[in-house]
């Protein structure tokens, strides 16, 4: 299963639609999590452009005014959803992976920048995590870093990072090492960098897909970089046979050509 998460800061721009559809096509994305849709009435917007002609299912959390908003789109042939939990700051989908019959919970998060509200979000997510069975993947814009190294030229508040790390510890979640870059958020002026976007997975997920990868993609239509979690290993075929010219000088060496 390939999962794409991105904070788009609004979803109506045709450039954003084209960019995300291109990523979905290029990387074979099965599940798309969007943060900050800025859509109050989702019935007035059609997400068809993001998936092209491919079949998909959709769940949303409406924005309050022009703040927030969440959307999840997925391939129903890969994931079957049978339970949805909605909150202003997260959208949790429970169901099963069709091909292997494994129970899984996928949580799209867009956390507040307010420290007090954020800690309340962490508490609610811990309660949900403890109430449902299955594998877990939390994704999105957590609006927080885990340590000082995840910020550059912006304020680091140790107590907020500690609260975030305590949430991760309480839920038993882990991270894959992210490739493609250290930071996911870049300010409009380009002078402030932070790793605000990430995937957090449970131990069972980590054990089942130990070779999964997380990649930060290029930032071009938002101030956040899209991040991709892929559990499908890349197969480049057989390892090519290397032949050195010096081998041909060895008596008895025969070079066969197919």
GROMACS .gro file of C-alpha atoms in nm:
model
  258
    1UNK     CA    1   0.000   0.000   0.000
    2UNK     CA    2   0.134   0.342  -0.097
    3UNK     CA    3   0.014   0.639   0.106
    4UNK     CA    4   0.060   1.007   0.018
    5UNK     CA    5   0.016   1.283   0.276
    6UNK     CA    6   0.028   1.654   0.197
    7UNK     CA    7  -0.074   1.989   0.346
    8UNK     CA    8  -0.201   2.177   0.041
    9UNK     CA    9  -0.319   2.507   0.196
   10UNK     CA   10  -0.632   2.490  -0.019
   11UNK     CA   11  -0.733   2.241  -0.285
   12UNK     CA   12  -0.904   2.448  -0.555
   13UNK     CA   13  -0.591   2.551  -0.746
   14UNK     CA   14  -0.566   2.354  -1.071
   15UNK     CA   15  -0.185   2.343  -1.039
   16UNK     CA   16  -0.221   2.158  -0.710
   17UNK     CA   17  -0.471   1.916  -0.862
   18UNK     CA   18  -0.237   1.841  -1.153
   19UNK     CA   19   0.067   1.805  -0.925
   20UNK     CA   20  -0.099   1.561  -0.684
   21UNK     CA   21  -0.258   1.360  -0.965
   22UNK     CA   22   0.086   1.331  -1.123
   23UNK     CA   23   0.234   1.198  -0.798
   24UNK     CA   24  -0.050   0.950  -0.758
   25UNK     CA   25   0.009   0.820  -1.109
   26UNK     CA   26   0.388   0.812  -1.086
   27UNK     CA   27   0.408   0.639  -0.748
   28UNK     CA   28   0.097   0.423  -0.764
   29UNK     CA   29  -0.065   0.589  -0.462
   30UNK     CA   30  -0.359   0.398  -0.309
   31UNK     CA   31  -0.446   0.635  -0.023
   32UNK     CA   32  -0.430   1.015  -0.026
   33UNK     CA   33  -0.448   1.226   0.293
   34UNK     CA   34  -0.487   1.602   0.246
   35UNK     CA   35  -0.457   1.858   0.525
   36UNK     CA   36  -0.580   2.217   0.517
   37UNK     CA   37  -0.835   2.183   0.238
   38UNK     CA   38  -0.992   2.516   0.343
   39UNK     CA   39  -1.330   2.388   0.226
   40UNK     CA   40  -1.632   2.455   0.444
   41UNK     CA   41  -1.890   2.293   0.219
   42UNK     CA   42  -1.738   1.986   0.055
   43UNK     CA   43  -2.048   1.930  -0.159
   44UNK     CA   44  -1.942   2.228  -0.372
   45UNK     CA   45  -1.610   2.072  -0.464
   46UNK     CA   46  -1.540   1.760  -0.667
   47UNK     CA   47  -1.223   1.566  -0.595
   48UNK     CA   48  -1.236   1.380  -0.926
   49UNK     CA   49  -0.941   1.578  -1.057
   50UNK     CA   50  -0.708   1.428  -0.797
   51UNK     CA   51  -0.784   1.070  -0.897
   52UNK     CA   52  -0.853   1.116  -1.267
   53UNK     CA   53  -1.073   0.835  -1.397
   54UNK     CA   54  -0.973   0.592  -1.122
   55UNK     CA   55  -1.243   0.477  -0.882
   56UNK     CA   56  -1.211   0.621  -0.532
   57UNK     CA   57  -1.396   0.673  -0.207
   58UNK     CA   58  -1.389   0.991  -0.002
   59UNK     CA   59  -1.427   1.109   0.358
   60UNK     CA   60  -1.385   1.470   0.467
   61UNK     CA   61  -1.382   1.703   0.766
   62UNK     CA   62  -1.502   2.050   0.672
   63UNK     CA   63  -1.297   2.357   0.753
   64UNK     CA   64  -1.421   2.614   1.002
   65UNK     CA   65  -1.431   2.931   0.795
   66UNK     CA   66  -1.113   2.906   0.590
   67UNK     CA   67  -0.918   2.728   0.860
   68UNK     CA   68  -0.832   2.360   0.848
   69UNK     CA   69  -1.024   2.093   0.663
   70UNK     CA   70  -0.923   1.732   0.598
   71UNK     CA   71  -0.983   1.488   0.314
   72UNK     CA   72  -0.898   1.122   0.255
   73UNK     CA   73  -0.932   0.956  -0.086
   74UNK     CA   74  -0.857   0.589  -0.141
   75UNK     CA   75  -0.875   0.301  -0.384
   76UNK     CA   76  -1.164   0.079  -0.268
   77UNK     CA   77  -0.999  -0.221  -0.430
   78UNK     CA   78  -0.712  -0.191  -0.181
   79UNK     CA   79  -0.879  -0.062   0.136
   80UNK     CA   80  -1.234  -0.117   0.263
   81UNK     CA   81  -1.347   0.135   0.525
   82UNK     CA   82  -1.619   0.039   0.774
   83UNK     CA   83  -1.579   0.298   1.051
   84UNK     CA   84  -1.506   0.672   1.051
   85UNK     CA   85  -1.420   0.903   1.341
   86UNK     CA   86  -1.422   1.276   1.268
   87UNK     CA   87  -1.272   1.561   1.466
   88UNK     CA   88  -1.180   1.916   1.366
   89UNK     CA   89  -0.812   1.814   1.390
   90UNK     CA   90  -0.814   1.459   1.261
   91UNK     CA   91  -0.996   1.208   1.044
   92UNK     CA   92  -0.965   0.841   1.142
   93UNK     CA   93  -1.066   0.558   0.907
   94UNK     CA   94  -1.087   0.195   1.017
   95UNK     CA   95  -1.117  -0.100   0.783
   96UNK     CA   96  -0.919  -0.376   0.619
   97UNK     CA   97  -0.658  -0.426   0.349
   98UNK     CA   98  -0.844  -0.637   0.098
   99UNK     CA   99  -0.562  -0.848  -0.040
  100UNK     CA  100  -0.434  -0.971   0.296
  101UNK     CA  101  -0.742  -0.923   0.515
  102UNK     CA  102  -0.548  -0.725   0.776
  103UNK     CA  103  -0.731  -0.480   1.001
  104UNK     CA  104  -0.585  -0.129   0.975
  105UNK     CA  105  -0.657   0.221   1.106
  106UNK     CA  106  -0.548   0.526   0.904
  107UNK     CA  107  -0.549   0.864   1.079
  108UNK     CA  108  -0.510   1.193   0.891
  109UNK     CA  109  -0.392   1.466   1.134
  110UNK     CA  110  -0.379   1.844   1.107
  111UNK     CA  111  -0.283   1.965   1.454
  112UNK     CA  112  -0.332   2.310   1.596
  113UNK     CA  113  -0.038   2.545   1.647
  114UNK     CA  114  -0.169   2.624   1.997
  115UNK     CA  115   0.023   2.417   2.255
  116UNK     CA  116  -0.275   2.364   2.488
  117UNK     CA  117  -0.506   2.255   2.207
  118UNK     CA  118  -0.233   2.031   2.069
  119UNK     CA  119  -0.199   1.842   2.397
  120UNK     CA  120  -0.575   1.789   2.400
  121UNK     CA  121  -0.546   1.643   2.047
  122UNK     CA  122  -0.273   1.405   2.162
  123UNK     CA  123  -0.494   1.286   2.449
  124UNK     CA  124  -0.790   1.220   2.218
  125UNK     CA  125  -0.570   1.029   1.974
  126UNK     CA  126  -0.431   0.812   2.255
  127UNK     CA  127  -0.788   0.726   2.360
  128UNK     CA  128  -0.882   0.629   2.003
  129UNK     CA  129  -0.564   0.425   1.960
  130UNK     CA  130  -0.643   0.228   2.277
  131UNK     CA  131  -1.004   0.163   2.176
  132UNK     CA  132  -0.961   0.000   1.833
  133UNK     CA  133  -0.787  -0.316   1.716
  134UNK     CA  134  -0.560  -0.348   1.416
  135UNK     CA  135  -0.252  -0.188   1.266
  136UNK     CA  136  -0.207   0.189   1.286
  137UNK     CA  137  -0.075   0.461   1.057
  138UNK     CA  138  -0.088   0.823   1.171
  139UNK     CA  139   0.001   1.076   0.903
  140UNK     CA  140  -0.020   1.444   0.830
  141UNK     CA  141   0.088   1.783   0.959
  142UNK     CA  142   0.146   1.746   1.335
  143UNK     CA  143   0.260   2.109   1.367
  144UNK     CA  144   0.532   1.995   1.604
  145UNK     CA  145   0.887   1.863   1.602
  146UNK     CA  146   1.046   1.592   1.814
  147UNK     CA  147   1.381   1.759   1.883
  148UNK     CA  148   1.582   2.071   1.813
  149UNK     CA  149   1.743   1.920   1.504
  150UNK     CA  150   1.403   1.918   1.329
  151UNK     CA  151   1.392   2.298   1.318
  152UNK     CA  152   1.614   2.550   1.144
  153UNK     CA  153   1.598   2.924   1.205
  154UNK     CA  154   1.269   2.891   1.395
  155UNK     CA  155   1.179   2.871   1.763
  156UNK     CA  156   1.214   2.537   1.938
  157UNK     CA  157   1.004   2.487   2.253
  158UNK     CA  158   1.131   2.187   2.447
  159UNK     CA  159   0.810   2.138   2.649
  160UNK     CA  160   0.600   2.110   2.333
  161UNK     CA  161   0.840   1.859   2.181
  162UNK     CA  162   0.835   1.660   2.505
  163UNK     CA  163   0.453   1.646   2.499
  164UNK     CA  164   0.464   1.524   2.139
  165UNK     CA  165   0.721   1.259   2.222
  166UNK     CA  166   0.513   1.146   2.519
  167UNK     CA  167   0.216   1.102   2.284
  168UNK     CA  168   0.429   0.889   2.051
  169UNK     CA  169   0.552   0.683   2.346
  170UNK     CA  170   0.202   0.639   2.491
  171UNK     CA  171   0.068   0.512   2.158
  172UNK     CA  172   0.367   0.285   2.091
  173UNK     CA  173   0.435   0.445   1.754
  174UNK     CA  174   0.758   0.456   1.554
  175UNK     CA  175   0.897   0.629   1.245
  176UNK     CA  176   1.079   0.514   0.937
  177UNK     CA  177   1.382   0.722   0.845
  178UNK     CA  178   1.268   0.981   0.592
  179UNK     CA  179   1.456   1.018   0.265
  180UNK     CA  180   1.453   1.310   0.024
  181UNK     CA  181   1.526   1.580   0.280
  182UNK     CA  182   1.539   1.665   0.649
  183UNK     CA  183   1.254   1.920   0.656
  184UNK     CA  184   0.898   1.914   0.522
  185UNK     CA  185   0.787   2.272   0.588
  186UNK     CA  186   0.955   2.573   0.426
  187UNK     CA  187   0.830   2.924   0.495
  188UNK     CA  188   0.721   3.141   0.204
  189UNK     CA  189   1.045   3.339   0.231
  190UNK     CA  190   1.246   3.019   0.251
  191UNK     CA  191   1.426   3.118   0.570
  192UNK     CA  192   1.248   2.889   0.820
  193UNK     CA  193   1.251   2.510   0.796
  194UNK     CA  194   1.084   2.242   1.009
  195UNK     CA  195   0.989   1.876   0.998
  196UNK     CA  196   0.618   1.910   1.072
  197UNK     CA  197   0.485   1.635   0.845
  198UNK     CA  198   0.547   1.267   0.913
  199UNK     CA  199   0.419   0.912   0.930
  200UNK     CA  200   0.392   0.734   1.264
  201UNK     CA  201   0.323   0.359   1.259
  202UNK     CA  202   0.261   0.092   1.520
  203UNK     CA  203   0.509  -0.185   1.594
  204UNK     CA  204   0.296  -0.444   1.411
  205UNK     CA  205   0.306  -0.234   1.094
  206UNK     CA  206   0.680  -0.183   1.131
  207UNK     CA  207   0.740  -0.556   1.171
  208UNK     CA  208   0.519  -0.653   0.878
  209UNK     CA  209   0.672  -0.397   0.641
  210UNK     CA  210   1.022  -0.357   0.777
  211UNK     CA  211   1.151  -0.254   0.433
  212UNK     CA  212   0.891   0.019   0.378
  213UNK     CA  213   1.019   0.364   0.286
  214UNK     CA  214   0.919   0.725   0.357
  215UNK     CA  215   1.017   0.988   0.103
  216UNK     CA  216   0.979   1.367   0.111
  217UNK     CA  217   0.898   1.484  -0.241
  218UNK     CA  218   0.969   1.821  -0.403
  219UNK     CA  219   0.780   2.124  -0.273
  220UNK     CA  220   0.623   2.325  -0.555
  221UNK     CA  221   0.254   2.399  -0.493
  222UNK     CA  222   0.249   2.446  -0.114
  223UNK     CA  223   0.480   2.546   0.170
  224UNK     CA  224   0.481   2.177   0.273
  225UNK     CA  225   0.649   1.891   0.090
  226UNK     CA  226   0.430   1.589   0.008
  227UNK     CA  227   0.548   1.277   0.193
  228UNK     CA  228   0.509   0.924   0.061
  229UNK     CA  229   0.496   0.599   0.259
  230UNK     CA  230   0.547   0.295   0.037
  231UNK     CA  231   0.524  -0.065   0.153
  232UNK     CA  232   0.577  -0.195  -0.199
  233UNK     CA  233   0.947  -0.267  -0.265
  234UNK     CA  234   1.095  -0.144  -0.590
  235UNK     CA  235   1.191  -0.430  -0.822
  236UNK     CA  236   1.453  -0.341  -1.079
  237UNK     CA  237   1.490  -0.698  -1.208
  238UNK     CA  238   1.790  -0.926  -1.189
  239UNK     CA  239   2.122  -0.786  -1.078
  240UNK     CA  240   2.332  -0.740  -1.396
  241UNK     CA  241   2.635  -0.963  -1.447
  242UNK     CA  242   2.960  -0.769  -1.449
  243UNK     CA  243   3.238  -0.888  -1.675
  244UNK     CA  244   3.589  -0.743  -1.657
  245UNK     CA  245   3.806  -0.734  -1.969
  246UNK     CA  246   4.092  -0.896  -1.776
  247UNK     CA  247   3.880  -1.211  -1.732
  248UNK     CA  248   3.889  -1.268  -2.107
  249UNK     CA  249   4.266  -1.307  -2.090
  250UNK     CA  250   4.240  -1.603  -1.854
  251UNK     CA  251   4.306  -1.935  -2.036
  252UNK     CA  252   3.984  -2.133  -2.079
  253UNK     CA  253   3.752  -1.836  -2.028
  254UNK     CA  254   3.455  -1.850  -2.267
  255UNK     CA  255   3.214  -1.560  -2.315
  256UNK     CA  256   2.866  -1.680  -2.405
  257UNK     CA  257   2.631  -1.446  -2.585
  258UNK     CA  258   2.256  -1.490  -2.569
   0.00000   0.00000   0.00000
